[in-house]
Short mmCIF file of C-alpha atoms and ligand atoms in Angstrom, two decimals:
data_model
loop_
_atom_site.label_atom_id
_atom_site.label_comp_id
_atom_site.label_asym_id
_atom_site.label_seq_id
_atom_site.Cartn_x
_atom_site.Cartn_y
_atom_site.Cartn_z
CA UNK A 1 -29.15 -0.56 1.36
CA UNK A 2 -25.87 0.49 2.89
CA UNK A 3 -22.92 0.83 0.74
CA UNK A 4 -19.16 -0.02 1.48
CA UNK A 5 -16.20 1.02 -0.69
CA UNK A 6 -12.72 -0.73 -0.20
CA UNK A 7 -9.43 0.18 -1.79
CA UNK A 8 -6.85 -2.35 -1.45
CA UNK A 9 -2.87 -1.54 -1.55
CA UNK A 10 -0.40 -3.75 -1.49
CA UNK A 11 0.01 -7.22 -1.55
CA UNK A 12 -2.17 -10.53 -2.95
CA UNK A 13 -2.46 -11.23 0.89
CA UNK A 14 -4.11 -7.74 1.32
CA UNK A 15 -6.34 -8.27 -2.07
CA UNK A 16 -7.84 -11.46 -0.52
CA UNK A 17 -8.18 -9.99 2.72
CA UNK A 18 -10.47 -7.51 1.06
CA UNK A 19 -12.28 -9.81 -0.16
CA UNK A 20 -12.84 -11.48 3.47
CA UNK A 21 -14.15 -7.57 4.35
CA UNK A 22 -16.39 -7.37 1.75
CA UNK A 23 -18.18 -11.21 2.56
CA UNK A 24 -18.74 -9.77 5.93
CA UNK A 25 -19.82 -6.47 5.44
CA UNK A 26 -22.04 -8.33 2.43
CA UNK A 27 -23.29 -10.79 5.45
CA UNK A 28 -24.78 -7.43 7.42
CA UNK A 29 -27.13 -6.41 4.18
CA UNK A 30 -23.95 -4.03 2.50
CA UNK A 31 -23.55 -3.13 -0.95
CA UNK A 32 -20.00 -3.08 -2.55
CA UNK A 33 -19.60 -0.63 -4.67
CA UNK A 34 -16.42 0.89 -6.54
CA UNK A 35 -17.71 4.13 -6.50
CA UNK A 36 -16.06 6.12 -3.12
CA UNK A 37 -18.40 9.58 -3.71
CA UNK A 38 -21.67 7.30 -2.66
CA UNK A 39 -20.47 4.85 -0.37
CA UNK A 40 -21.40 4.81 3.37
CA UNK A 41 -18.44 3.39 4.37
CA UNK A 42 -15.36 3.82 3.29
CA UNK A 43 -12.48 1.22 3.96
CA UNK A 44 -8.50 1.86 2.76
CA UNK A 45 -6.79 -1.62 3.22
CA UNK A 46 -3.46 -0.53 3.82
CA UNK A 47 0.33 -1.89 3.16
CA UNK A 48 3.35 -0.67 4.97
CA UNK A 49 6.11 -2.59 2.85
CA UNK A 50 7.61 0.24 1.56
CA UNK A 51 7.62 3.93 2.18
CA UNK A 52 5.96 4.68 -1.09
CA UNK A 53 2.99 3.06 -0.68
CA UNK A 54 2.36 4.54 2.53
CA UNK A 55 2.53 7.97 0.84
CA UNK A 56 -0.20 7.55 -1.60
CA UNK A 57 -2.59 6.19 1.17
CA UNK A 58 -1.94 8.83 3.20
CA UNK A 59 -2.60 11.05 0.84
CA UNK A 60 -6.17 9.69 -0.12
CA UNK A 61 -6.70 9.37 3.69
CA UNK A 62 -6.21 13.29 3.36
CA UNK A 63 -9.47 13.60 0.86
CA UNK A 64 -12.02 11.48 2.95
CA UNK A 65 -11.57 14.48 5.80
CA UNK A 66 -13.51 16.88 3.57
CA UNK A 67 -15.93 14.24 2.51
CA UNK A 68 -16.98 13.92 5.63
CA UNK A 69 -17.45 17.23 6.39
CA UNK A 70 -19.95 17.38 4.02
CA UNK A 71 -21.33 14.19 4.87
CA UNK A 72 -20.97 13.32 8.76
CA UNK A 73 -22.85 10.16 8.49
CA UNK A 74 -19.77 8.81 6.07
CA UNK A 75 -17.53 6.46 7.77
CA UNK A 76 -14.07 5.86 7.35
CA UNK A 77 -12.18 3.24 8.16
CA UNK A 78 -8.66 2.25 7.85
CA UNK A 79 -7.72 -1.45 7.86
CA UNK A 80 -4.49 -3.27 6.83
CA UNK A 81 -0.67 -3.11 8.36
CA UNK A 82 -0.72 0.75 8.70
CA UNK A 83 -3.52 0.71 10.37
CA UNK A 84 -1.71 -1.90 12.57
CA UNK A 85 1.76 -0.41 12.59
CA UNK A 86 0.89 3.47 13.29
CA UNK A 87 -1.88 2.65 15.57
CA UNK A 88 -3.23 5.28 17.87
CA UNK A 89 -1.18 7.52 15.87
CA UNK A 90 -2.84 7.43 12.91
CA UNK A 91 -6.14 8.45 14.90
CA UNK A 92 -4.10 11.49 16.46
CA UNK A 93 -3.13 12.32 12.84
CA UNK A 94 -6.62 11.90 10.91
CA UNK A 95 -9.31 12.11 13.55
CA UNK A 96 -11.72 11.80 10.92
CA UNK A 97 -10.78 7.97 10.85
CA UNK A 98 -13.97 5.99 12.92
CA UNK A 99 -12.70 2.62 12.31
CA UNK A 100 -8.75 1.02 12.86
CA UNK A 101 -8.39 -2.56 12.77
CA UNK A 102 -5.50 -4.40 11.80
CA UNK A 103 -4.77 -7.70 9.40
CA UNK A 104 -5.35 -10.03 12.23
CA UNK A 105 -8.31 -8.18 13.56
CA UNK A 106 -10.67 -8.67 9.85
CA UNK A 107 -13.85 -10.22 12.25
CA UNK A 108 -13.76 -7.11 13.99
CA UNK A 109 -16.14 -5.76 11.77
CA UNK A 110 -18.75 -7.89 12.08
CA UNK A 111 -21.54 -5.42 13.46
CA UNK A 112 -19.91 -2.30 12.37
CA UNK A 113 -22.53 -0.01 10.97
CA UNK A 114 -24.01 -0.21 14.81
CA UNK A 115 -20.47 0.40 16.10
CA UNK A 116 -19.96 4.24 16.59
CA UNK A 117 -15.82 3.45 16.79
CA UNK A 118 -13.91 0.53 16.40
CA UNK A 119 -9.92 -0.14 17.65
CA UNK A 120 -8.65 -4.00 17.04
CA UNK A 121 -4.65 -4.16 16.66
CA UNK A 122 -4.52 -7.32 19.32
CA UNK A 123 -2.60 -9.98 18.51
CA UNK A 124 -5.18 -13.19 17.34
CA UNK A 125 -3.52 -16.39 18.18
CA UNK A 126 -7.35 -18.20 16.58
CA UNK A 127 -6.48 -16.70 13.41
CA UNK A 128 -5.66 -19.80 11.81
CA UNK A 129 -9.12 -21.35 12.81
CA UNK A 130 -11.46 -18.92 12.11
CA UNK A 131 -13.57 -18.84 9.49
CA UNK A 132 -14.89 -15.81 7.80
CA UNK A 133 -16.74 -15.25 4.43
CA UNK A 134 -15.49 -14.52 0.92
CA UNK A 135 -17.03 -12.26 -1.83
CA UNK A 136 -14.87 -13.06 -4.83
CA UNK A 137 -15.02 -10.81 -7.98
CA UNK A 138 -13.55 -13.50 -10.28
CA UNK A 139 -15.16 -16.54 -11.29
CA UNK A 140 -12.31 -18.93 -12.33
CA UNK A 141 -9.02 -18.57 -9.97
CA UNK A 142 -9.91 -17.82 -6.52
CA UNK A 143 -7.03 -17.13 -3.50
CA UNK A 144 -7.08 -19.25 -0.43
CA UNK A 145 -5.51 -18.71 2.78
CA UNK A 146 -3.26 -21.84 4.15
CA UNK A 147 -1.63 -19.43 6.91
CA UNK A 148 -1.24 -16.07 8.41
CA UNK A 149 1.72 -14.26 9.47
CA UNK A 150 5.21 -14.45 9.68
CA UNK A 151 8.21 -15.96 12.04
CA UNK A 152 10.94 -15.10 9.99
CA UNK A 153 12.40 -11.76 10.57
CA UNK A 154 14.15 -10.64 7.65
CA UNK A 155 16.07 -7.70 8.58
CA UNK A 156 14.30 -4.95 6.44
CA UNK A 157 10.76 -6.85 6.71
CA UNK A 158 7.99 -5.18 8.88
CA UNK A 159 5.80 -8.15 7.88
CA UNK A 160 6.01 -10.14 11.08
CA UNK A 161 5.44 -7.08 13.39
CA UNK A 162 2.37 -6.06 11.58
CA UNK A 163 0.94 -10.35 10.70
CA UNK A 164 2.05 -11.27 13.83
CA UNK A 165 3.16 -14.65 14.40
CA UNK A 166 3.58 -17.58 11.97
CA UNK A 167 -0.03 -20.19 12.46
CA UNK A 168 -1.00 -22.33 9.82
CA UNK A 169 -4.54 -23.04 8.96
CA UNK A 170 -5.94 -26.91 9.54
CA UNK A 171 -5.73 -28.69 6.25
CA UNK A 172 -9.06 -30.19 6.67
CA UNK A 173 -10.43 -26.62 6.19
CA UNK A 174 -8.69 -25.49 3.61
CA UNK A 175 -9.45 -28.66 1.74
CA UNK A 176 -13.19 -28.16 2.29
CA UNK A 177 -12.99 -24.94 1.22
CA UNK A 178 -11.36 -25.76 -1.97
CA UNK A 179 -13.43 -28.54 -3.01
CA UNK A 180 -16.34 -26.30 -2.71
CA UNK A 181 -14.73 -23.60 -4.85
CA UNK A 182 -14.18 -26.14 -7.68
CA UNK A 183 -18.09 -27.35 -7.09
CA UNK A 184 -18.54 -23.74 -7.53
CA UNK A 185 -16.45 -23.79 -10.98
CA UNK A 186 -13.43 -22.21 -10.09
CA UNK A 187 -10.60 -24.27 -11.75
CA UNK A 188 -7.98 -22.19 -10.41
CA UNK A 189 -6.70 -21.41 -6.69
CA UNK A 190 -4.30 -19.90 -5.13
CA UNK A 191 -2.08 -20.82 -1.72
CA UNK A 192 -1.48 -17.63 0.47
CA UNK A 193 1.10 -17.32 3.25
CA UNK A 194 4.06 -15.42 3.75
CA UNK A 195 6.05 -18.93 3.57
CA UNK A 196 4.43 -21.11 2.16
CA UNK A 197 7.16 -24.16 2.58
CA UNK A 198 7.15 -24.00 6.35
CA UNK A 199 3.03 -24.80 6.52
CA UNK A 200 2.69 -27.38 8.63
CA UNK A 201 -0.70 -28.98 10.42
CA UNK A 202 -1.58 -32.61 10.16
CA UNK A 203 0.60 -32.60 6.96
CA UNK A 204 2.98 -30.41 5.38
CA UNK A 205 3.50 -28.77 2.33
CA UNK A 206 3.51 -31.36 0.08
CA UNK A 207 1.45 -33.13 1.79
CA UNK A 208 -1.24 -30.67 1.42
CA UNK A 209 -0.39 -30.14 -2.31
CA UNK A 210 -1.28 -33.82 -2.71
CA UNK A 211 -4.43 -33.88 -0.74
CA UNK A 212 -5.41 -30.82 -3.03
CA UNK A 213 -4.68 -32.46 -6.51
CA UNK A 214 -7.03 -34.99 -5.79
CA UNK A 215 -10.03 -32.21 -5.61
CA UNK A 216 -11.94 -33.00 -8.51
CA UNK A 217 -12.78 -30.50 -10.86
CA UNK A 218 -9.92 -28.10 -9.90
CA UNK A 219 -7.31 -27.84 -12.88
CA UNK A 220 -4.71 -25.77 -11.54
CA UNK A 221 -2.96 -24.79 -7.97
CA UNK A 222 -0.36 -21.62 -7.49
CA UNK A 223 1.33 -21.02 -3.86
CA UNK A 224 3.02 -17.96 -3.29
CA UNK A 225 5.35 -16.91 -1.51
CA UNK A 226 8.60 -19.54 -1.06
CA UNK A 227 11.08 -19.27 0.55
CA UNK A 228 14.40 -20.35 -0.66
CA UNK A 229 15.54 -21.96 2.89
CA UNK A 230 12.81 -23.96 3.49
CA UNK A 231 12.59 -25.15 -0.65
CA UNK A 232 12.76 -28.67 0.11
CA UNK A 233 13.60 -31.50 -2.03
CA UNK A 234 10.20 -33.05 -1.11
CA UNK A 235 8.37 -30.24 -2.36
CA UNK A 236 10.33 -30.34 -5.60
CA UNK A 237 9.37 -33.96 -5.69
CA UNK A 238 5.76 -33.76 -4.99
CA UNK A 239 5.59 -30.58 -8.03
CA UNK A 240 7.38 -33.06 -9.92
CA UNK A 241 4.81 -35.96 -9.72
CA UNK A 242 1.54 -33.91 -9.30
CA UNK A 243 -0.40 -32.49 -12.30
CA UNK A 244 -2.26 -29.58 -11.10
CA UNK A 245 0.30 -27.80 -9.09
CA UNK A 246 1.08 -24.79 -11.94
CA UNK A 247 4.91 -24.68 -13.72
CA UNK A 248 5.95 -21.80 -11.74
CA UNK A 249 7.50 -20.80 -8.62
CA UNK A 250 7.94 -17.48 -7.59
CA UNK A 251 10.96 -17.48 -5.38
CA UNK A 252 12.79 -14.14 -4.20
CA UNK A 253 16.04 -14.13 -3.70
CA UNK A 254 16.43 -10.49 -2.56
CA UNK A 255 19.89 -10.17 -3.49
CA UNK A 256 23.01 -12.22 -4.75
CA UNK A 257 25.10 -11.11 -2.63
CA UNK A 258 25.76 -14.22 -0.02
CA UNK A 259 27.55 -11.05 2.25
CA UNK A 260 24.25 -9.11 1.84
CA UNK A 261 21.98 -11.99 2.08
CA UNK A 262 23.41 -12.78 5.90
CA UNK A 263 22.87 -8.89 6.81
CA UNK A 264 19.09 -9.56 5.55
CA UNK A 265 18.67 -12.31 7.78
CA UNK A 266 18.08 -14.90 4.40
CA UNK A 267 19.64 -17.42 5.75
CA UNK A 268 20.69 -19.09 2.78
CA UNK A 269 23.76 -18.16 0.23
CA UNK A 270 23.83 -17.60 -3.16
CA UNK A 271 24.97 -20.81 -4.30
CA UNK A 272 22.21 -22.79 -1.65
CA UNK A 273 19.72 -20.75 -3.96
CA UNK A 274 21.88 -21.59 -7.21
CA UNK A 275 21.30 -25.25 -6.48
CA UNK A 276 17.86 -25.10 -5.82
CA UNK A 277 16.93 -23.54 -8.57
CA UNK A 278 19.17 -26.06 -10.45
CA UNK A 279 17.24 -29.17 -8.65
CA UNK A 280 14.20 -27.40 -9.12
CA UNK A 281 14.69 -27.07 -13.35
CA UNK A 282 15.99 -30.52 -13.41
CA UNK A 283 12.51 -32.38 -12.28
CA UNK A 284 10.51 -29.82 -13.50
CA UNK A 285 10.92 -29.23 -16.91
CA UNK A 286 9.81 -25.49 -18.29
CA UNK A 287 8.89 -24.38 -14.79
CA UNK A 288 8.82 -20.36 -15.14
CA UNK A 289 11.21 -18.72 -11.73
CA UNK A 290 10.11 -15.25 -10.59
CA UNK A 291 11.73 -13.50 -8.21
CA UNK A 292 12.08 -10.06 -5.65
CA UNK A 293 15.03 -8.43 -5.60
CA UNK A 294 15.78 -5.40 -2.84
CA UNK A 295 18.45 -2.97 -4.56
CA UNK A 296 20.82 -0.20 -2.44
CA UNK A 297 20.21 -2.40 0.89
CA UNK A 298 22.09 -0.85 3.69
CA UNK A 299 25.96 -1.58 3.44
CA UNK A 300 25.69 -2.60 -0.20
CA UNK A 301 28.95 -2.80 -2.16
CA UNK A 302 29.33 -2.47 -6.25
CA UNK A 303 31.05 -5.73 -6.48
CA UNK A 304 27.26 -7.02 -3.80
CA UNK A 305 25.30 -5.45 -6.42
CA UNK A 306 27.28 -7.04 -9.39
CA UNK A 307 26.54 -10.42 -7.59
CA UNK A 308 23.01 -9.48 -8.06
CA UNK A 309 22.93 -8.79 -11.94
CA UNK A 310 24.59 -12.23 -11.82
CA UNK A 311 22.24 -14.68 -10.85
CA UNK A 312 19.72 -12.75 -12.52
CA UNK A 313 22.17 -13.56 -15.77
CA UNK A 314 22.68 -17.18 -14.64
CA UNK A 315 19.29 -17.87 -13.65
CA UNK A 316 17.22 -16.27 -16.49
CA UNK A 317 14.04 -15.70 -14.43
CA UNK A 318 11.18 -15.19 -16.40
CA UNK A 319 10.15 -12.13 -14.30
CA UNK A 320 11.24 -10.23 -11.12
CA UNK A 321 9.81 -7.98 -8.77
CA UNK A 322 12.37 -5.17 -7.81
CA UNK A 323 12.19 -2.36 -5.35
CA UNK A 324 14.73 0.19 -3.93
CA UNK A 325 15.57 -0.43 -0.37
CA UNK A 326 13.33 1.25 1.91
CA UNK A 327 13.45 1.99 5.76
CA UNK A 328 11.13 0.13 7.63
CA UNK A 329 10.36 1.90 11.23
CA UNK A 330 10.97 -0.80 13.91
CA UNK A 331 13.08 -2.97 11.55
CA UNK A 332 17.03 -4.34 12.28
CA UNK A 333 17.77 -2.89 9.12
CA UNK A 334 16.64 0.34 9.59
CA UNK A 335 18.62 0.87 12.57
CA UNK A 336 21.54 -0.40 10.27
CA UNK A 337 24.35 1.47 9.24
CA UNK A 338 25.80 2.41 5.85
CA UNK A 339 22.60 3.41 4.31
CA UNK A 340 23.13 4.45 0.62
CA UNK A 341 21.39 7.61 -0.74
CA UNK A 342 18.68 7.34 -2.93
CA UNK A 343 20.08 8.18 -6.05
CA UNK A 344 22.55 4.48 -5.78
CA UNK A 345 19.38 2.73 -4.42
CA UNK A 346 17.50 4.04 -7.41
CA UNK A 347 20.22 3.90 -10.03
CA UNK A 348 20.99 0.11 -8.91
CA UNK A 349 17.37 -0.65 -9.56
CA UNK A 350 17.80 1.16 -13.17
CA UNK A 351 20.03 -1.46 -13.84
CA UNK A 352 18.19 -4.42 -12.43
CA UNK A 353 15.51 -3.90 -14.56
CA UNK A 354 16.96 -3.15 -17.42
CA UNK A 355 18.64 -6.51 -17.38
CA UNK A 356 16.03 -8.22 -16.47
CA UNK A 357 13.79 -6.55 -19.28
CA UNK A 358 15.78 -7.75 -21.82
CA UNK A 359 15.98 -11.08 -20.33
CA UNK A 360 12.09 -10.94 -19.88
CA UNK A 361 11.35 -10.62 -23.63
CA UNK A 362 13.88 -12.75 -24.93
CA UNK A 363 11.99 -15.69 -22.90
CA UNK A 364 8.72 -14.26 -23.91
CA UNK A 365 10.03 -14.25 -28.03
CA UNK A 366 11.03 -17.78 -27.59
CA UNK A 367 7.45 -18.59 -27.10
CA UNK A 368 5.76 -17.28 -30.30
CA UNK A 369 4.92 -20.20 -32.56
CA UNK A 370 4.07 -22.93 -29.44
CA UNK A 371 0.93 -23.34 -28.38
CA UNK A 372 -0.79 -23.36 -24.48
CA UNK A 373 -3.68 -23.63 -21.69
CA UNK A 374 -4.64 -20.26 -20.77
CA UNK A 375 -7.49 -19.45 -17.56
CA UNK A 376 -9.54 -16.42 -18.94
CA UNK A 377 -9.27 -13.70 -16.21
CA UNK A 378 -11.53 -11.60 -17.76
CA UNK A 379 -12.24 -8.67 -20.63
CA UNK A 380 -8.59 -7.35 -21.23
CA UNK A 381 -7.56 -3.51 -20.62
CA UNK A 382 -6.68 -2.35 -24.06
CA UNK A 383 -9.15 -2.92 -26.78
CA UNK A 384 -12.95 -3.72 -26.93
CA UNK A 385 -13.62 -7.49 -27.34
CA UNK A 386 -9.90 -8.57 -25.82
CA UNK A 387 -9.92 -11.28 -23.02
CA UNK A 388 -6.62 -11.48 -20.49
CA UNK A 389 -5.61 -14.78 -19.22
CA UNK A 390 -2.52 -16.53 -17.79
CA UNK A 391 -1.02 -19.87 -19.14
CA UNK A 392 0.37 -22.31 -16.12
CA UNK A 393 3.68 -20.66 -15.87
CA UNK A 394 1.96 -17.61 -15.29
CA UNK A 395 2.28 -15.45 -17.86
CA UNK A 396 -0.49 -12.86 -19.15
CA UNK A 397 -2.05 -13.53 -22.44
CA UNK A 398 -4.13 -11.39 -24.07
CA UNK A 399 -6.58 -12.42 -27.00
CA UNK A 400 -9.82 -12.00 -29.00
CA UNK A 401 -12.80 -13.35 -27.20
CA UNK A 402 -16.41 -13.02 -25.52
CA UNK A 403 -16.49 -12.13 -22.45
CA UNK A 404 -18.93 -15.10 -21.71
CA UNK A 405 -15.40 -17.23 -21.83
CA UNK A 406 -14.68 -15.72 -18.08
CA UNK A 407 -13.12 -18.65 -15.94
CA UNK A 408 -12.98 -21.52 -18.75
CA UNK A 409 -9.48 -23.07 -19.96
CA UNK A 410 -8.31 -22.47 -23.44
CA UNK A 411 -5.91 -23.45 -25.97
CA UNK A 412 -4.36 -20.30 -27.39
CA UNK A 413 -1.52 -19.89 -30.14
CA UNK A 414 0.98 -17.65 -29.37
CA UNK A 415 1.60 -15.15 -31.84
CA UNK A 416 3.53 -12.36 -30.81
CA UNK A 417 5.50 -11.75 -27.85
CA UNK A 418 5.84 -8.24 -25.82
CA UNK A 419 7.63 -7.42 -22.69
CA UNK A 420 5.22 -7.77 -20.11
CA UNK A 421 2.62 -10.16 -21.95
CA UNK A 422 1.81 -12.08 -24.94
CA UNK A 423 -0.66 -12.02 -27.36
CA UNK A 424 -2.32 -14.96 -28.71
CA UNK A 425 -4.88 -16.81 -30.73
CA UNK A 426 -8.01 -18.80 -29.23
CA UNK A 427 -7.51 -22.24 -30.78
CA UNK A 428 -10.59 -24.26 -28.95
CA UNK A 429 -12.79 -23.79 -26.37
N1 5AD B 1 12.29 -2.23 1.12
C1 5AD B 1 12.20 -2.66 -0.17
N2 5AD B 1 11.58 -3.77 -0.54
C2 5AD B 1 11.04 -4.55 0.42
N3 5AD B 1 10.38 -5.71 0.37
C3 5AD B 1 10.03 -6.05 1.63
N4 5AD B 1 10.45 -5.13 2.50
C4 5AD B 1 11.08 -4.17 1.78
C5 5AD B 1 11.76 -2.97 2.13
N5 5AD B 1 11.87 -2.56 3.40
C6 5AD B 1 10.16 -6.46 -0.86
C7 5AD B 1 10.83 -7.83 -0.81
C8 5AD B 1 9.68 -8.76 -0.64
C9 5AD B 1 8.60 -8.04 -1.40
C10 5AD B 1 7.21 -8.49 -1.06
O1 5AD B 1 8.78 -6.70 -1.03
O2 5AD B 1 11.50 -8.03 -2.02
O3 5AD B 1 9.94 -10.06 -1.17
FE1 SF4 B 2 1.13 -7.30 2.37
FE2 SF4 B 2 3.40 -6.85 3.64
FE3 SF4 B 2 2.12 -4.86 2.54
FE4 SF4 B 2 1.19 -6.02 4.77
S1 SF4 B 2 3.10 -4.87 4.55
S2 SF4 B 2 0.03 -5.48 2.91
S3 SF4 B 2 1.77 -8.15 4.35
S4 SF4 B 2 3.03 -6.55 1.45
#
């Protein structure tokens, strides 16, 4: 049997899409395996977000040449938004690559091991309706697509030119294909869409929240991403009222700055995102707030950045994702000027996270003592006979347990808190 080898980079939206390659190369008769040196095929799902992670793709991309000069029958292909952004050019660059398809193109390999090359960057307009296979590796949360791409445009974002445009899936499908996950046993999903406020088909949002809660057997339903300008009061009212829609929201705010949040193309202010966050805590009592924060974005000012360590005092998120600006090719801000050098970019980040680590672990200290539902992900990565989970608000737990626990909901004691996880105490199961 053939074998097929994918590494994923980037995003949750690139991790499911792997798992959409892997349920159709399974469908042809392939064999996924993690081990690159004996695979057939070789697939690098790519993310162009930021600079960085370009690099270290590029760099494996390097090692597959001399693979396959050893072994000419090994294919390689390279999927993903690189694959989609640099096109043609990344065939000029590595002519070793056989296969380039992009993030809207996934179908395209259907057939491939009797396809000698393969080029698919065209738009896909029936994105949103088609309907490919899954090969999950966990067995209790499980990520589900509600839409694809992106209309918004945020000025340093090359998300929409690599997703394309904004189409939501039909909520008919995505409900079938969540009530068969939780006949399955998953108790856990997860939305996925760039924006997951502006979905819209027969219902919206919160309407298809509320058709979801009433899946029986599911427990618990995460959405990512938000975004603050379309955080409606109806959504905050339908999280309010509904009880498997998880105590967390990961919203990014990018920056505090109201000045640097119009050059990013937000289109909301900082005190817009103060209030929602303020209507938000108010119906939903101990909902966790994560957020993404861009530091050293072009035309950034001290007194921008101090607006930034601001709300992140004010608001006390439980966790952020931070990154240093970085050029996008194609992007408005790019082409911006005032671009800081990468020592401010980096130092500003410094500071972010410090901040924020401190903040971090004084929420996670406050928790020792109380008691909470944790889904078992799965053995843990630091000691023999530790499981990992996450309790609602979405916060990793780690514990003593068999491994046979994989996908069931527990009551765990917390009993000691660190920075970037908690360690409990299995109190039923
Ligand atoms: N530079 C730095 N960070 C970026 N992000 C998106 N584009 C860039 C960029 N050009 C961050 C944003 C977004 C997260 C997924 O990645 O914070 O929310
Ligand atoms: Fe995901 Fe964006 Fe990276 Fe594409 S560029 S993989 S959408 S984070």
């Amino acid at each position: 049997m053939k074998k097929a080898y994918i590494k994923t980079f980037g995003c949750q939206m690139n991790v499911h899409d792997s798992e959409k390659m892997a349920g159709i190369l399974r469908a042809q008769g392939f064999d996924l395996t993690e081990d690159r040196q004996n695979a057939d095929l070789i697939i690098f799902n790519t993310c162009s977000i930021r600079q960085k992670a370009e690099q270290k793709f590029l760099s494996e991309l390097g090692r597959t040449r001399r693979m396959k000069e050893r072994r000419p029958a090994l294919r390689v292909a390279v999927a993903g938004c690189i694959a989609q952004q640099m096109g043609e050019k990344l065939l000029k660059r590595a002519p070793h690559v056989d296969y380039l398809f992009g993030p809207q193109n996934l179908h395209a390999l259907t057939g491939v091991s009797e396809k000698e090359s393969l080029l698919a960057l065209e738009e896909n307009p029936g994105l949103a309706t088609m309907e490919l296979p899954v090969l999950r590796k966990e067995r209790g949360r499980a990520w589900v697509s509600i839409m694809y791409g992106c209309d918004n445009f945020c000025s340093y974002c090359i998300v929409p030119y690599t997703r394309g445009r904004e189409r939501s899936r039909p909520s008919e499908s995505i409900v079938s294909e969540v009530r068969a996950l939780a006949a399955e046993g998953f108790r856990e999903v997860t939305l996925l869409g760039q924006n997951v406020n502006s979905y819209r088909s027969d219902v919206d949002f919160p309407g298809l929240l509320r058709r979801l809660n009433g899946v029986d057997g599911l427990a618990r339903i995460r959405f990512v991403t938000s975004h603050p300008k379309d955080f409606s009061p109806e959504l905050v009212d339908a999280l309010a009222g509904l009880e498997k829609p998880c105590e967390h929201v990961h919203l990014p705010l990018q920056s505090g700055s109201t000045r640097v949040l119009r050059e990013m193309n937000r289109k909301y202010t900082r005190e817009e995102y103060l209030k929602k966050v303020q209507a938000l805590r108010a119906r939903v009592p101990g909902v966790a707030i994560t957020t993404d924060i861009i530091t050293g974005f072009p035309g950034e000012r001290e007194e921008d950045h101090r607006d930034t360590l601001g709300v992140l005092g004010e608001v006390q998120f439980d966790g952020i994702f931070a990154f240093a600006f970085s050029p996008r090719p194609g992007t408005r801000a790019a082409a911006m000027q005032g671009h800081l050098p990468d020592a401010v970019r980096s130092a500003r980040l410094a500071e972010v996270l410090e901040l924020q680590d401190s903040i971090t672990l004084g929420k996670n200290e406050a928790l020792t003592g109380t008691t909470t539902e944790v889904l078992v992900e799965g053995p843990g990565e630091a000691l023999p006979g530790q499981l990992t989970g996450r309790t609602r608000t979405n916060k990793i737990v780690t514990f003593q347990g068999g491994e046979d626990l994989e996908g069931t909901l527990l009551d765990v004691r917390i009993v000691r808190a660190r920075r970037h996880s908690l360690e409990g105490e299995v109190l039923s199961s």
